[in-house]
Each structure stands twice: as C-alpha cells, then as structure tokens.
Coordinates of C-alpha atoms and ligand atoms in Angstrom, one line a residue:
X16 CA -27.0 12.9 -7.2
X17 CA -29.0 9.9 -8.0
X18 CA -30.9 7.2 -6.1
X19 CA -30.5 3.6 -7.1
X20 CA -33.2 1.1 -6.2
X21 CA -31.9 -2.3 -6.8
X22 CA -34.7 -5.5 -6.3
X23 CA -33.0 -8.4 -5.7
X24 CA -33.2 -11.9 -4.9
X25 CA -32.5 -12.0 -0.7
X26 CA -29.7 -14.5 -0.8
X27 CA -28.1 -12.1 -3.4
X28 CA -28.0 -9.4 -0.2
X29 CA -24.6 -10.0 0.9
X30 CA -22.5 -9.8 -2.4
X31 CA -24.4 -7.0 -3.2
X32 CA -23.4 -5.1 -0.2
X33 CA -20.0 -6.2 -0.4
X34 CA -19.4 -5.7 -4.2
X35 CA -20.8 -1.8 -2.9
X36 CA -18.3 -1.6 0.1
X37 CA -15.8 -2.6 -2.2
X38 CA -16.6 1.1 -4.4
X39 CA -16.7 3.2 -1.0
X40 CA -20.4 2.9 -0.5
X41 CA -20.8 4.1 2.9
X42 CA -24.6 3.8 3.2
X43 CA -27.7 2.1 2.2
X44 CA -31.1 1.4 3.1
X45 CA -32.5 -2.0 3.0
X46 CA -36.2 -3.4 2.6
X47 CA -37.8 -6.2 2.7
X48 CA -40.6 -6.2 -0.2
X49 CA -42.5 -8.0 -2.2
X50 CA -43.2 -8.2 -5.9
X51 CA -43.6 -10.3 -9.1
X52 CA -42.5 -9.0 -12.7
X53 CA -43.6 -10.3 -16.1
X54 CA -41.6 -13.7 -15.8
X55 CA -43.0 -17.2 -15.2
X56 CA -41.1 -17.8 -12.0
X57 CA -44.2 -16.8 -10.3
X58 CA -46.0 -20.0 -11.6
X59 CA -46.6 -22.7 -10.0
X60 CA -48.4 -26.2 -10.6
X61 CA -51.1 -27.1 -8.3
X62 CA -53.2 -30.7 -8.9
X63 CA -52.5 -30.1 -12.3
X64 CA -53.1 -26.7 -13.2
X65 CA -50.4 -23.8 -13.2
X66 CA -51.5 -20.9 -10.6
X67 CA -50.0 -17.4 -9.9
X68 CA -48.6 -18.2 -6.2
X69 CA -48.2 -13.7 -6.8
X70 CA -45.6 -11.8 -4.7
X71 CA -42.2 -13.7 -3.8
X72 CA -40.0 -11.6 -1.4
X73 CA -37.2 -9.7 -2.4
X74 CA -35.1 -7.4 -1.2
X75 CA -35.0 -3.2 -2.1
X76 CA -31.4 -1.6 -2.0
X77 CA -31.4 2.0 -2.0
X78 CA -28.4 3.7 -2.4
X79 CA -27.9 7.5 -3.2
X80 CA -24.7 8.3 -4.8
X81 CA -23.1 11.3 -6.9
X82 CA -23.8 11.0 -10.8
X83 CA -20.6 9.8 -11.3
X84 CA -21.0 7.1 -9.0
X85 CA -24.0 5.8 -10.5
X86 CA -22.4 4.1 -13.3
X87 CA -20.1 1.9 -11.7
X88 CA -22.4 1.2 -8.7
X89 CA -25.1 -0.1 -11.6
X90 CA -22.5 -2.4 -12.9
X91 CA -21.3 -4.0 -9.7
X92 CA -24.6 -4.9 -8.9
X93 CA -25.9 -6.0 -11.7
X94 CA -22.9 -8.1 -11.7
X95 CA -23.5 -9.5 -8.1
X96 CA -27.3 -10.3 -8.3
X97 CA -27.9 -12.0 -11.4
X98 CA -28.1 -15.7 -11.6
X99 CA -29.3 -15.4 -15.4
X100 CA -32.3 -17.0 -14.5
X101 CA -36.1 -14.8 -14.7
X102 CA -36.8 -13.5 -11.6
X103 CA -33.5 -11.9 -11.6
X104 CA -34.6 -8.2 -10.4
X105 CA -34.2 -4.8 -11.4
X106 CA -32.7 -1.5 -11.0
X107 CA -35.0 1.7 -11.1
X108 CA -32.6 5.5 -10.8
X109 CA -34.0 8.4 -10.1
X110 CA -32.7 12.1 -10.0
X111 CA -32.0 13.0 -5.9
X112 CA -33.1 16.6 -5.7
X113 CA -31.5 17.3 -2.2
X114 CA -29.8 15.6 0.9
X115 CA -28.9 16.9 4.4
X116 CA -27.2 15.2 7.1
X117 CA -29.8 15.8 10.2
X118 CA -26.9 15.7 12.4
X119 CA -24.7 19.0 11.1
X120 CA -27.1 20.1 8.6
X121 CA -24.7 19.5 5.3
X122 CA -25.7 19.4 2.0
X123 CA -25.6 18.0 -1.4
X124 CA -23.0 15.8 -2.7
X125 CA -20.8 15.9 1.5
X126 CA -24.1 15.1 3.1
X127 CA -24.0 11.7 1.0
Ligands
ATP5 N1 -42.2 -2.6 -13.6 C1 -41.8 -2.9 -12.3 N2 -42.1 -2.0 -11.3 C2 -41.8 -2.2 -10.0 N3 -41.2 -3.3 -9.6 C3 -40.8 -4.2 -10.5 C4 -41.2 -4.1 -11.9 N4 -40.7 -5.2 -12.5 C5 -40.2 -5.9 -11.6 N5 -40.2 -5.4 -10.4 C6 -39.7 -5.9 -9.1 O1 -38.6 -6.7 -9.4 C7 -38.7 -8.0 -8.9 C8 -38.1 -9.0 -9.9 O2 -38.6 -8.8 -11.2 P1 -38.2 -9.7 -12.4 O3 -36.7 -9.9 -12.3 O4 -39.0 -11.0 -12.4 O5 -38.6 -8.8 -13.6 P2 -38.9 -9.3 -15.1 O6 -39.2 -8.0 -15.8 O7 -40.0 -10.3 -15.0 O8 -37.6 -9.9 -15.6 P3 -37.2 -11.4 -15.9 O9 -37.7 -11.7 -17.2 O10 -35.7 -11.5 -15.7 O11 -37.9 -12.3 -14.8 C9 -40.2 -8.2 -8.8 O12 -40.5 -9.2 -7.8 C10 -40.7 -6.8 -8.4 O13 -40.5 -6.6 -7.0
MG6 MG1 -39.7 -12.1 -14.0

C-alpha cells in the first residue's frame, strides 16, 4: 500500500475528486494548507519592487491505495490539476506500513 499526497491548486479540488471517483476511490482526506515552492508565482510587485507575498493556500489530498493503484491514481491527477502554469503542485508517495478499519478491526489492503 501507498499514500499519495497530492498539493493542489483549490479550484482544482473537484475534478480531482471526481477524476478519483471515477477509478473507485472510496476515500480521501482533505486539507487545507499552505505553501510556496521554487516558482515565481509567489511574487508580487509592490510600489515598484517585487516581494515574496510567501504561502498561497492550497489544498493536500491524501489518498491511500494498493501499489497497483498508485499508478493510475498518479496519472488521473496529474491529469486533473495541472493548468501548465508554475504553481501547479505536486505529488509526494510514500510506503503505507499498515491500515485497520477501527470499526471491525480489518487489515491491510480490505481495510483500504
Ligand atoms: N519540496 C516541497 N516540499 C513540500 N511541499 C512542497 C514542495 N514543493 C512544493 N510544495 C508544495 O506544493 C505547492 C505548489 O508547489 P509548486 O507547484 O509551486 O512547486 P514548484 O516546484 O515551484 O513547481 P512549479 O515550477 O511548477 O511552480 C506549494 O505551495 C507547496 O505547498
Ligand atoms: Mg512553483
């Protein structure tokens, strides 16, 4: 199993979910963050002068899948949430060690 973390742009929120739904996805997590990457869309003039206005909101998606998931979840959103322009976001994936359903105590791959 792996865990996706997909920053996007907020307006981008609601085709991502979808283009997920559409694979089967039955459950995410959402947060609201902030951050700023190495782009210039962070810049902005001020009398004059360019300033770092710093972190912008975005949006975190997690999504734990099976490993054979992961592919196909990476491409739908990358597919969904870019615009082509910088400030696009990113996708971080990580190895998911365990998961358990609190409610009936499965495991693994049928807890997901
Ligand atoms: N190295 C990082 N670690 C953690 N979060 C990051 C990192 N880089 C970007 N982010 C997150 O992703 C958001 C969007 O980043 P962004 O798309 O601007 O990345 P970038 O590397 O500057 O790419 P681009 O050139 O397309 O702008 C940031 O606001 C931040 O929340
Ligand atoms: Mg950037």
């Amino acid at each position: 199993m792996k865990k996706l973390e997909a920053i996007i742009r907020p307006f981008k929120l609601e085709e991502v979910k979808e283009a997920l739904a559409e694979l089967g996805v039955e459950g995410m997590t959402l947060c609201e963050v902030k951050g700023f990457g190495h782009g210039t869309e962070h810049t902005e003039i001020y009398r004059d002068s360019p300033y770092k206005v710093g972190f912008l909101p975005r949006f975190k998606v997690e999504v734990v899948l099976p490993d054979e998931q992961i592919e196909e979840a990476l491409q739908v959103i990358m597919q969904a949430a870019r615009t082509g322009r910088s400030g696009d976001g990113k996708v971080f994936i990580t190895p998911v060690e365990q998961v358990i359903r609190i409610r009936t105590e499965e495991t693994g791959v049928a807890a997901i």
